[in-house]
Amino acid sequence: MDDAAFEVETDLQTQSILLAAASHDVDALRNLLRNSSANVQDTETGFTPLHAAITACERETENSEHASSSPGPEASSTNGAAVVDGGEEKEADLEAAVKTVRLLFENGAIWNDLDAIGETPGCIAHRLKLKELYDLCVDAGVRAELLLARLDQYQVLGDEDSNEGGDEEVEDTHDVVTGTETATLDADLESTQNPTYLSSTLTFDRNKLVDDSDNGVMMEWETTLMRRSAELLLPASGLRVLNIGFGMGIIDGFFQDKPPKAHHIIEAHPDVLRRMKEQGWHEKPGVVVHEGRWQDVIPQLLETGDLFDAIYFDTFAEEYKALREFFTESVIGLLDPAGGPDGEGGTFGFFNGMGADRQVCYDVYNKIVEMDLYEAGFDTEWESIAVPDLDANGEWDGVKRKYWVLDTYKLPTCRFLS
Ligand SMILES: C[S@@+](CC[C@H](N)C(=O)[O-])C[C@H]1O[C@@H](n2cnc3c(N)ncnc32)[C@H](O)[C@@H]1O
C-alpha cells in the first residue's frame, strides 16, 4: 500500500471509530477497537472518540427536547406523554453514552486530550451538565495520574539504583504533561520552572506579584482564602507557626495578627527577601526568616528539633510532587502531634490551586491529593469558599495566564490521623 492509500485507509478508520462513538454503537466500536487505538483524533475538530461520544449527548438532548415539544405521530395523546417518552429516550441515550465512554476508557482512551477549541472530554461533560459522564472522566483521570505517579517512583528508584542522571533528568520524567495537546494538573509549570522563577526579576504591584514573564506569583484576590486558612490554622494566640513561601506576605500578616509565639518563614526569592527586609519582617518579635529553598532549609530545621502548631505551604512553579514530598516527608517531623490550642495535634494547610484552570483537572487533582494525604497519615477537612468572578473584576489584567477559573475553592485543613 502506498503512502496516500495508507492515509486514506487510516482516515477512514478514524472516521468509523468517531462515528461509532458518536452513535454510541458499543458493538461496532468494540469491533473497531480490536485493530485500532481509542485515541484517534479528527484532524479538523481535534475530537477523540471520547469527545465525540460525549458531545453527541448534546445533540440527542436537543433532538429529544425538540421531539417532546412538537409531538409527532408517535407522541399522539398528550404533551405530557410526549415529555415522558422524551425522558425515557434521553435516559436510554445517556445509558448508551455511559457504556460507550466506559468501553473507551477500558481500551486506554486518554482522559485529558484537548480538542481544537481546548476542551477535554470532561470539560464537555461538565459544560453539558452530564454528571455521570463527567464522573467517569474524573475517575479515569485519577487512575491515569496515580499510575503516572507510580511509574515516576519506579523511575526514581531506577535512577538511584543505576546512579545515572542528575535531578534534572528525573524532573523531566516526572511531568504529568502527556503531550502538547493535553490538559495538565501542574499548569503552573507551563509557564515556568522553579529555578527559572527563582532567578527572574519580580514586580510588586498594588494588587499582585508577577515575575518577568508576567506570570502571576501571588494576587490580592487570594486574600479571602489566606484569611480563612490563617483562621483555621492558628485559632489562638501564642502558638508556633511555620509558613513556606512569603509572596505578598498576606497570610503572614494574618498570622501576625494573633500574634504567634514563634513565626518561622521560609522564602527563596531574593526580591521577596529584599522586600521583607524593607518591611522589617526580620526584626518582628518571634519571627525567624529562613532564606533559601524549603528543600534546603527543612533538613536544618529538622535537625534543630523545632516543632510547630501550624504549618502552611504555598510556593510557586513547583510540581505537585514537591507538595506531596513536603507533606509525606517533612510535615511529620515538624508538626507537633500534641500541638494546637487544645493539645490535640497541630494542623497543616496548603494553597490548593493545582489544576484550577479547568474544573475537571481540579477535581482529579483534589481526589489524588486527598488520597496521598491519607496515605501520608493525614485526615483532611475541606471547606468550600466561593471565588468571585475574577474576569469581571479585571483581576487578570496584565497577567500572562489565568491560573484560576473556578467559582469554588476547596480549602484543606489536615491533622494527623488519630
Ligand atoms: C504564591 S507565593 C506565596 C503567597 C503567600 N501565601 C501570601 O499569602 O502572600 C509563593 C512564594 O513561594 C516562594 N517560593 C517559590 N519556590 C520556593 C521554594 N522552593 N522554597 C521557598 N520559597 C519558595 C516564592 O518566591 C513566593 O514568594
Coordinates of C-alpha atoms and ligand atoms in Angstrom, one line a residue:
M1 CA 0.0 0.0 0.0
D2 CA 1.5 3.4 -0.9
D3 CA 1.5 6.3 1.5
A4 CA -1.5 8.1 0.0
A5 CA -3.6 4.9 0.2
F6 CA -2.4 4.2 3.7
E7 CA -3.5 7.7 4.7
V8 CA -7.0 7.3 3.2
E9 CA -7.4 4.0 5.0
T10 CA -6.3 5.4 8.3
D11 CA -8.6 8.4 7.9
L12 CA -11.5 6.1 7.1
Q13 CA -10.7 4.0 10.2
T14 CA -10.6 7.2 12.3
Q15 CA -13.9 8.4 11.0
S16 CA -15.5 5.0 11.5
I17 CA -14.4 5.0 15.2
L18 CA -15.6 8.5 15.7
L19 CA -18.9 7.7 14.1
A20 CA -19.4 4.6 16.2
A21 CA -18.5 6.6 19.3
A22 CA -20.9 9.4 18.5
S23 CA -23.7 7.0 17.7
H24 CA -23.0 5.1 21.0
D25 CA -22.8 1.9 19.0
V26 CA -20.9 -0.1 21.5
D27 CA -20.8 -3.3 19.4
A28 CA -19.4 -1.6 16.3
L29 CA -16.9 0.3 18.5
R30 CA -15.7 -2.8 20.2
N31 CA -15.0 -4.4 16.8
L32 CA -13.2 -1.4 15.5
L33 CA -11.1 -1.1 18.7
R34 CA -9.7 -4.6 18.1
N35 CA -7.4 -3.2 15.4
S36 CA -7.3 0.5 16.3
S37 CA -6.5 2.9 19.0
A38 CA -9.1 4.5 21.2
N39 CA -7.1 7.7 20.9
V40 CA -7.5 8.6 17.2
Q41 CA -8.2 12.2 16.7
D42 CA -10.1 14.1 14.0
T43 CA -7.6 16.4 12.2
E44 CA -10.1 19.3 12.0
T45 CA -12.1 19.3 15.3
G46 CA -9.4 17.5 17.3
F47 CA -12.2 15.2 18.6
T48 CA -11.2 11.9 20.0
P49 CA -13.9 9.1 20.3
L50 CA -14.5 10.3 23.9
H51 CA -15.2 13.9 22.7
A52 CA -17.5 12.5 20.0
A53 CA -19.4 10.2 22.4
I54 CA -20.0 13.0 25.0
T55 CA -20.7 15.8 22.5
A56 CA -23.3 13.5 20.9
C57 CA -25.4 13.8 24.1
E58 CA -25.9 17.5 23.4
R59 CA -27.4 16.7 20.0
E60 CA -29.5 13.9 21.5
T61 CA -30.7 16.2 24.2
E62 CA -31.6 18.8 21.7
N63 CA -33.4 16.2 19.5
S64 CA -35.4 14.7 22.3
E65 CA -36.4 18.2 23.6
H66 CA -37.5 19.0 20.0
A67 CA -39.4 15.8 19.8
S68 CA -41.2 16.4 23.1
S69 CA -42.1 20.0 22.3
S70 CA -43.5 19.2 18.8
P71 CA -45.3 15.9 19.2
G72 CA -45.3 13.7 16.1
P73 CA -47.5 10.7 15.3
E74 CA -45.8 8.5 17.9
A75 CA -46.5 11.1 20.6
S76 CA -50.1 11.5 19.9
S77 CA -52.2 11.6 23.0
T78 CA -50.9 14.4 25.2
N79 CA -47.9 16.6 25.5
G80 CA -47.4 15.1 28.9
A81 CA -47.0 11.6 27.4
A82 CA -44.5 13.0 24.9
V83 CA -42.4 14.5 27.7
V84 CA -42.3 11.2 29.4
D85 CA -41.3 9.4 26.2
G86 CA -38.6 12.0 25.6
G87 CA -37.4 11.5 29.2
E88 CA -37.1 7.7 28.7
E89 CA -35.4 8.2 25.4
K90 CA -33.0 10.6 27.0
E91 CA -32.2 8.1 29.8
A92 CA -31.6 5.3 27.3
D93 CA -29.3 7.6 25.3
L94 CA -27.4 8.5 28.4
E95 CA -27.1 4.9 29.3
A96 CA -25.7 4.1 25.9
A97 CA -23.3 7.1 26.2
V98 CA -22.1 5.8 29.6
K99 CA -21.4 2.3 28.1
T100 CA -19.5 3.9 25.2
V101 CA -17.4 6.1 27.4
R102 CA -16.7 3.1 29.7
L103 CA -15.6 1.0 26.8
L104 CA -13.3 3.7 25.5
F105 CA -11.6 4.1 28.9
E106 CA -11.3 0.3 29.2
N107 CA -9.5 0.5 25.9
G108 CA -7.0 3.1 27.0
A109 CA -8.7 6.3 26.0
I110 CA -6.8 9.3 27.3
W111 CA -8.8 11.4 29.7
N112 CA -7.2 14.8 29.1
D113 CA -6.7 15.1 25.3
L114 CA -7.7 18.6 24.1
D115 CA -9.9 19.2 21.0
A116 CA -9.4 22.1 18.6
I117 CA -11.2 24.5 21.0
G118 CA -9.2 23.4 24.0
E119 CA -11.7 21.2 25.7
T120 CA -11.1 17.8 27.3
P121 CA -13.9 15.2 27.2
G122 CA -14.5 16.0 30.9
C123 CA -14.9 19.8 30.1
I124 CA -17.6 18.9 27.6
A125 CA -19.4 16.7 30.1
H126 CA -19.1 19.5 32.6
R127 CA -20.4 22.1 30.2
L128 CA -23.4 19.9 29.2
K129 CA -24.0 19.1 32.9
L130 CA -23.7 15.3 32.2
K131 CA -22.7 14.3 35.8
E132 CA -22.4 10.6 35.2
L133 CA -20.1 11.0 32.2
Y134 CA -18.2 13.8 34.0
D135 CA -17.6 11.4 36.9
L136 CA -16.3 8.7 34.6
C137 CA -13.8 11.3 33.2
V138 CA -12.7 12.3 36.6
D139 CA -12.2 8.7 37.8
A140 CA -10.2 7.9 34.6
G141 CA -8.1 11.0 35.3
V142 CA -7.4 9.8 38.9
R143 CA -6.4 6.3 37.7
A144 CA -4.1 7.7 35.0
E145 CA -2.4 10.2 37.2
L146 CA -2.0 7.7 40.0
L147 CA -0.4 5.3 37.5
L148 CA 1.9 8.0 36.3
A149 CA 3.0 8.9 39.8
R150 CA 3.7 5.2 40.4
L151 CA 5.8 4.9 37.3
D152 CA 7.5 8.0 38.4
Q153 CA 8.5 6.4 41.7
Y154 CA 9.9 3.4 39.8
Q155 CA 11.8 5.8 37.6
V156 CA 13.4 7.5 40.6
L157 CA 14.3 4.1 42.1
G158 CA 15.8 3.1 38.8
D159 CA 17.8 6.2 38.6
E160 CA 19.0 5.8 42.2
D161 CA 20.0 2.2 41.6
S162 CA 21.8 2.8 38.4
N163 CA 23.3 6.1 39.6
E164 CA 22.5 7.6 36.3
G165 CA 21.2 11.1 35.6
G166 CA 21.0 14.1 37.9
D167 CA 18.0 15.8 39.4
E168 CA 17.2 17.5 36.1
E169 CA 16.7 14.2 34.2
V170 CA 14.5 12.9 36.9
E171 CA 12.5 16.1 36.9
D172 CA 11.7 15.7 33.2
T173 CA 10.3 12.2 33.6
H174 CA 8.1 13.4 36.4
D175 CA 6.0 15.6 34.2
V176 CA 2.3 14.7 34.2
V177 CA 2.1 16.5 30.9
T178 CA 1.5 13.7 28.4
G179 CA 1.9 15.7 25.3
T180 CA 1.4 19.2 23.9
E181 CA -2.3 18.8 23.5
T182 CA -3.3 17.5 26.8
A183 CA -4.6 19.4 29.9
T184 CA -2.3 19.3 32.8
L185 CA -2.7 19.3 36.6
D186 CA 0.6 21.2 37.1
A187 CA -0.5 24.1 35.0
D188 CA 2.0 26.5 36.7
L189 CA 4.8 24.6 35.0
E190 CA 3.6 25.5 31.6
S191 CA 4.8 29.0 32.4
T192 CA 8.0 28.4 34.4
Q193 CA 10.1 26.0 36.4
N194 CA 11.2 26.7 40.0
P195 CA 14.9 27.5 39.2
T196 CA 13.9 29.8 36.3
Y197 CA 11.4 31.5 38.5
L198 CA 13.9 32.0 41.3
S199 CA 16.3 33.8 39.0
S200 CA 13.7 36.0 37.5
T201 CA 13.1 39.7 38.4
L202 CA 9.8 40.2 40.3
T203 CA 7.5 43.2 40.2
F204 CA 5.3 44.1 43.2
D205 CA 2.1 45.8 42.1
R206 CA -0.6 47.2 44.2
N207 CA -2.7 44.0 43.8
K208 CA -0.3 41.4 42.6
L209 CA 3.2 40.0 42.4
V210 CA 4.4 38.9 38.9
D211 CA 7.7 37.5 37.5
D212 CA 9.5 38.9 34.5
S213 CA 7.2 37.0 32.1
D214 CA 4.1 38.4 33.8
N215 CA 3.2 35.1 35.4
G216 CA 1.1 35.8 38.5
V217 CA 3.0 34.6 41.5
M218 CA 0.5 35.9 44.1
M219 CA -2.6 38.0 43.8
E220 CA -4.6 40.1 46.2
W221 CA -7.9 38.3 45.3
E222 CA -6.5 35.4 47.2
T223 CA -6.7 37.4 50.5
T224 CA -10.1 35.8 51.4
L225 CA -8.5 32.3 51.1
M226 CA -5.4 33.3 53.1
R227 CA -7.5 34.9 55.8
R228 CA -9.6 31.8 56.3
S229 CA -6.6 29.5 56.1
A230 CA -4.9 31.5 58.8
E231 CA -8.1 31.4 61.0
L232 CA -8.3 27.6 60.7
L233 CA -4.6 27.0 61.3
L234 CA -4.0 29.5 64.1
P235 CA -7.2 29.8 66.0
A236 CA -5.5 31.3 69.1
S237 CA -2.6 33.5 70.0
G238 CA 0.7 32.2 71.5
L239 CA 1.1 29.3 69.0
R240 CA 4.1 28.3 66.8
V241 CA 3.7 28.6 63.0
L242 CA 5.8 27.8 60.0
N243 CA 5.0 29.3 56.6
I244 CA 6.7 28.3 53.4
G245 CA 6.5 30.9 50.7
F246 CA 6.1 34.6 51.7
G247 CA 4.9 36.1 48.4
M248 CA 3.0 39.2 49.3
G249 CA 3.0 38.4 53.0
I250 CA -0.7 38.1 53.1
I251 CA -1.0 35.0 55.2
D252 CA 1.9 36.0 57.3
G253 CA 0.1 39.3 58.1
F254 CA -2.9 37.3 59.3
F255 CA -0.6 35.1 61.4
Q256 CA 0.9 38.2 63.0
D257 CA -2.5 39.5 63.9
K258 CA -2.8 36.7 66.5
P259 CA 0.1 37.1 67.4
P260 CA 2.0 33.8 67.4
K261 CA 4.8 32.8 69.9
A262 CA 7.1 31.8 67.1
H263 CA 6.7 32.6 63.4
H264 CA 9.1 31.0 61.0
I265 CA 9.1 31.9 57.3
I266 CA 11.0 30.1 54.6
E267 CA 11.4 32.2 51.4
A268 CA 13.8 31.6 48.5
H269 CA 13.4 34.5 46.1
P270 CA 16.0 37.3 46.6
D271 CA 13.5 40.0 45.5
V272 CA 10.9 38.8 48.0
L273 CA 13.6 38.6 50.7
R274 CA 14.7 42.2 49.9
R275 CA 11.2 43.4 50.3
M276 CA 10.7 41.5 53.5
K277 CA 13.8 43.3 54.9
E278 CA 12.5 46.7 53.8
Q279 CA 9.2 45.9 55.6
G280 CA 11.0 45.0 58.8
W281 CA 10.0 41.3 58.9
H282 CA 13.4 40.2 60.1
E283 CA 13.0 42.3 63.2
K284 CA 9.5 41.4 64.2
P285 CA 9.3 39.7 67.6
G286 CA 9.2 35.9 67.3
V287 CA 9.8 36.0 63.5
V288 CA 12.6 33.9 62.1
V289 CA 13.2 34.2 58.4
H290 CA 14.9 31.3 56.7
E291 CA 16.5 32.4 53.4
G292 CA 16.6 29.7 50.8
R293 CA 14.6 26.9 49.2
W294 CA 12.5 24.9 51.6
Q295 CA 14.2 21.8 50.2
D296 CA 17.5 23.1 51.7
V297 CA 16.1 24.7 54.8
I298 CA 13.9 21.9 56.1
P299 CA 16.7 19.5 56.9
Q300 CA 18.3 22.2 59.1
L301 CA 15.0 22.8 60.9
L302 CA 14.5 19.1 61.4
E303 CA 18.0 18.9 63.0
T304 CA 17.2 21.7 65.5
G305 CA 14.1 19.7 66.5
D306 CA 11.7 22.7 66.3
L307 CA 8.0 21.7 66.4
F308 CA 5.0 23.7 65.2
D309 CA 1.3 24.0 66.0
A310 CA 0.6 25.0 62.4
I311 CA 2.3 24.7 59.0
Y312 CA 1.3 26.4 55.8
F313 CA 2.8 25.6 52.3
D314 CA 2.3 27.9 49.3
T315 CA 5.2 28.0 46.9
F316 CA 5.3 28.8 43.2
A317 CA 6.4 27.0 40.0
E318 CA 6.7 23.6 41.7
E319 CA 5.2 20.4 40.7
Y320 CA 2.6 18.6 42.7
K321 CA 5.2 16.0 43.6
A322 CA 7.0 18.8 45.6
L323 CA 4.0 19.3 47.8
R324 CA 3.5 15.6 48.1
E325 CA 7.1 15.2 49.1
F326 CA 6.7 18.0 51.7
F327 CA 3.7 16.5 53.4
T328 CA 4.9 13.0 53.2
E329 CA 8.5 13.6 54.4
S330 CA 8.7 16.9 56.2
V331 CA 5.5 17.7 58.0
I332 CA 5.7 14.5 60.0
G333 CA 8.9 15.8 61.7
L334 CA 7.8 19.4 62.1
L335 CA 4.2 19.3 63.2
D336 CA 3.6 18.8 66.9
P337 CA 1.3 15.8 67.4
A338 CA 0.5 17.3 70.8
G339 CA 0.3 20.8 69.5
G340 CA -2.6 23.2 68.7
P341 CA -4.6 25.3 71.1
D342 CA -6.1 22.3 72.9
G343 CA -3.0 20.0 72.7
E344 CA -4.9 17.7 70.3
G345 CA -2.4 18.0 67.4
G346 CA -1.1 20.6 65.1
T347 CA -2.6 21.5 61.7
F348 CA -1.2 21.6 58.2
G349 CA -2.6 23.6 55.3
F350 CA -1.6 24.4 51.8
F351 CA -2.7 26.6 48.9
N352 CA -5.0 24.2 46.9
G353 CA -4.6 25.6 43.5
M354 CA -3.3 22.8 41.3
G355 CA -5.3 22.2 38.1
A356 CA -7.5 25.2 38.8
D357 CA -7.5 26.4 35.2
R358 CA -10.2 23.8 34.4
Q359 CA -12.8 22.1 36.6
V360 CA -12.0 18.5 35.6
C361 CA -8.3 18.9 36.4
Y362 CA -9.1 20.4 39.8
D363 CA -11.5 17.6 40.6
V364 CA -9.0 14.9 39.5
Y365 CA -6.2 16.6 41.5
N366 CA -8.3 17.0 44.6
K367 CA -9.1 13.3 44.7
I368 CA -5.4 12.5 44.3
V369 CA -4.2 14.9 46.9
E370 CA -6.8 13.6 49.4
M371 CA -5.7 10.0 48.8
D372 CA -2.0 11.0 49.1
L373 CA -2.7 12.9 52.3
Y374 CA -4.4 9.9 53.8
E375 CA -1.6 7.6 52.8
A376 CA 0.9 10.0 54.4
G377 CA -1.2 9.8 57.7
F378 CA -3.5 12.9 57.5
D379 CA -7.1 13.3 57.9
T380 CA -8.3 16.3 55.7
E381 CA -11.3 18.5 56.3
W382 CA -12.4 20.6 53.3
E383 CA -14.2 23.9 53.3
S384 CA -15.7 25.3 50.2
I385 CA -15.1 29.0 49.6
A386 CA -16.9 31.0 46.8
V387 CA -14.5 32.8 44.5
P388 CA -15.9 35.9 42.8
D389 CA -15.8 36.5 39.0
L390 CA -12.1 37.4 38.6
D391 CA -12.6 38.3 34.9
A392 CA -15.4 40.8 35.6
N393 CA -13.3 42.4 38.3
G394 CA -10.3 42.8 35.9
E395 CA -8.1 40.8 38.1
W396 CA -6.2 39.2 35.2
D397 CA -5.3 42.5 33.5
G398 CA -1.5 42.4 32.9
V399 CA -1.2 38.7 33.9
K400 CA 0.0 36.2 31.4
R401 CA -2.1 33.2 32.3
K402 CA -5.2 32.8 34.4
Y403 CA -4.3 30.1 36.9
W404 CA -7.8 30.2 38.5
V405 CA -11.1 30.0 36.5
L406 CA -13.3 28.2 39.0
D407 CA -16.1 29.5 41.2
T408 CA -15.3 27.4 44.3
Y409 CA -12.0 27.0 46.2
K410 CA -11.6 23.8 48.3
L411 CA -9.7 24.7 51.4
P412 CA -7.9 21.8 53.1
T413 CA -7.1 21.5 56.8
C414 CA -5.1 18.4 57.7
R415 CA -4.4 16.7 61.0
F416 CA -2.6 13.5 61.9
L417 CA -4.9 10.6 61.7
S418 CA -5.9 9.7 65.2
Ligands
LIG1 C1 2.3 32.2 45.9 S1 3.5 32.9 46.8 C2 3.0 32.8 48.5 C3 2.0 33.7 48.8 C4 1.7 33.8 50.3 N1 0.9 32.7 50.7 C5 0.9 35.1 50.6 O1 -0.1 35.0 51.4 O2 1.2 36.1 50.1 C6 4.8 31.8 46.6 C7 6.1 32.2 47.3 O3 6.9 31.0 47.4 C8 8.3 31.3 47.1 N2 8.9 30.1 46.7 C9 8.9 29.5 45.5 N3 9.6 28.4 45.5 C10 10.1 28.2 46.7 C11 11.0 27.3 47.3 N4 11.4 26.2 46.7 N5 11.3 27.4 48.6 C12 10.9 28.5 49.3 N6 10.1 29.5 48.8 C13 9.7 29.4 47.5 C14 8.1 32.4 46.1 O4 9.3 33.2 46.0 C15 6.9 33.2 46.6 O5 7.3 34.2 47.4

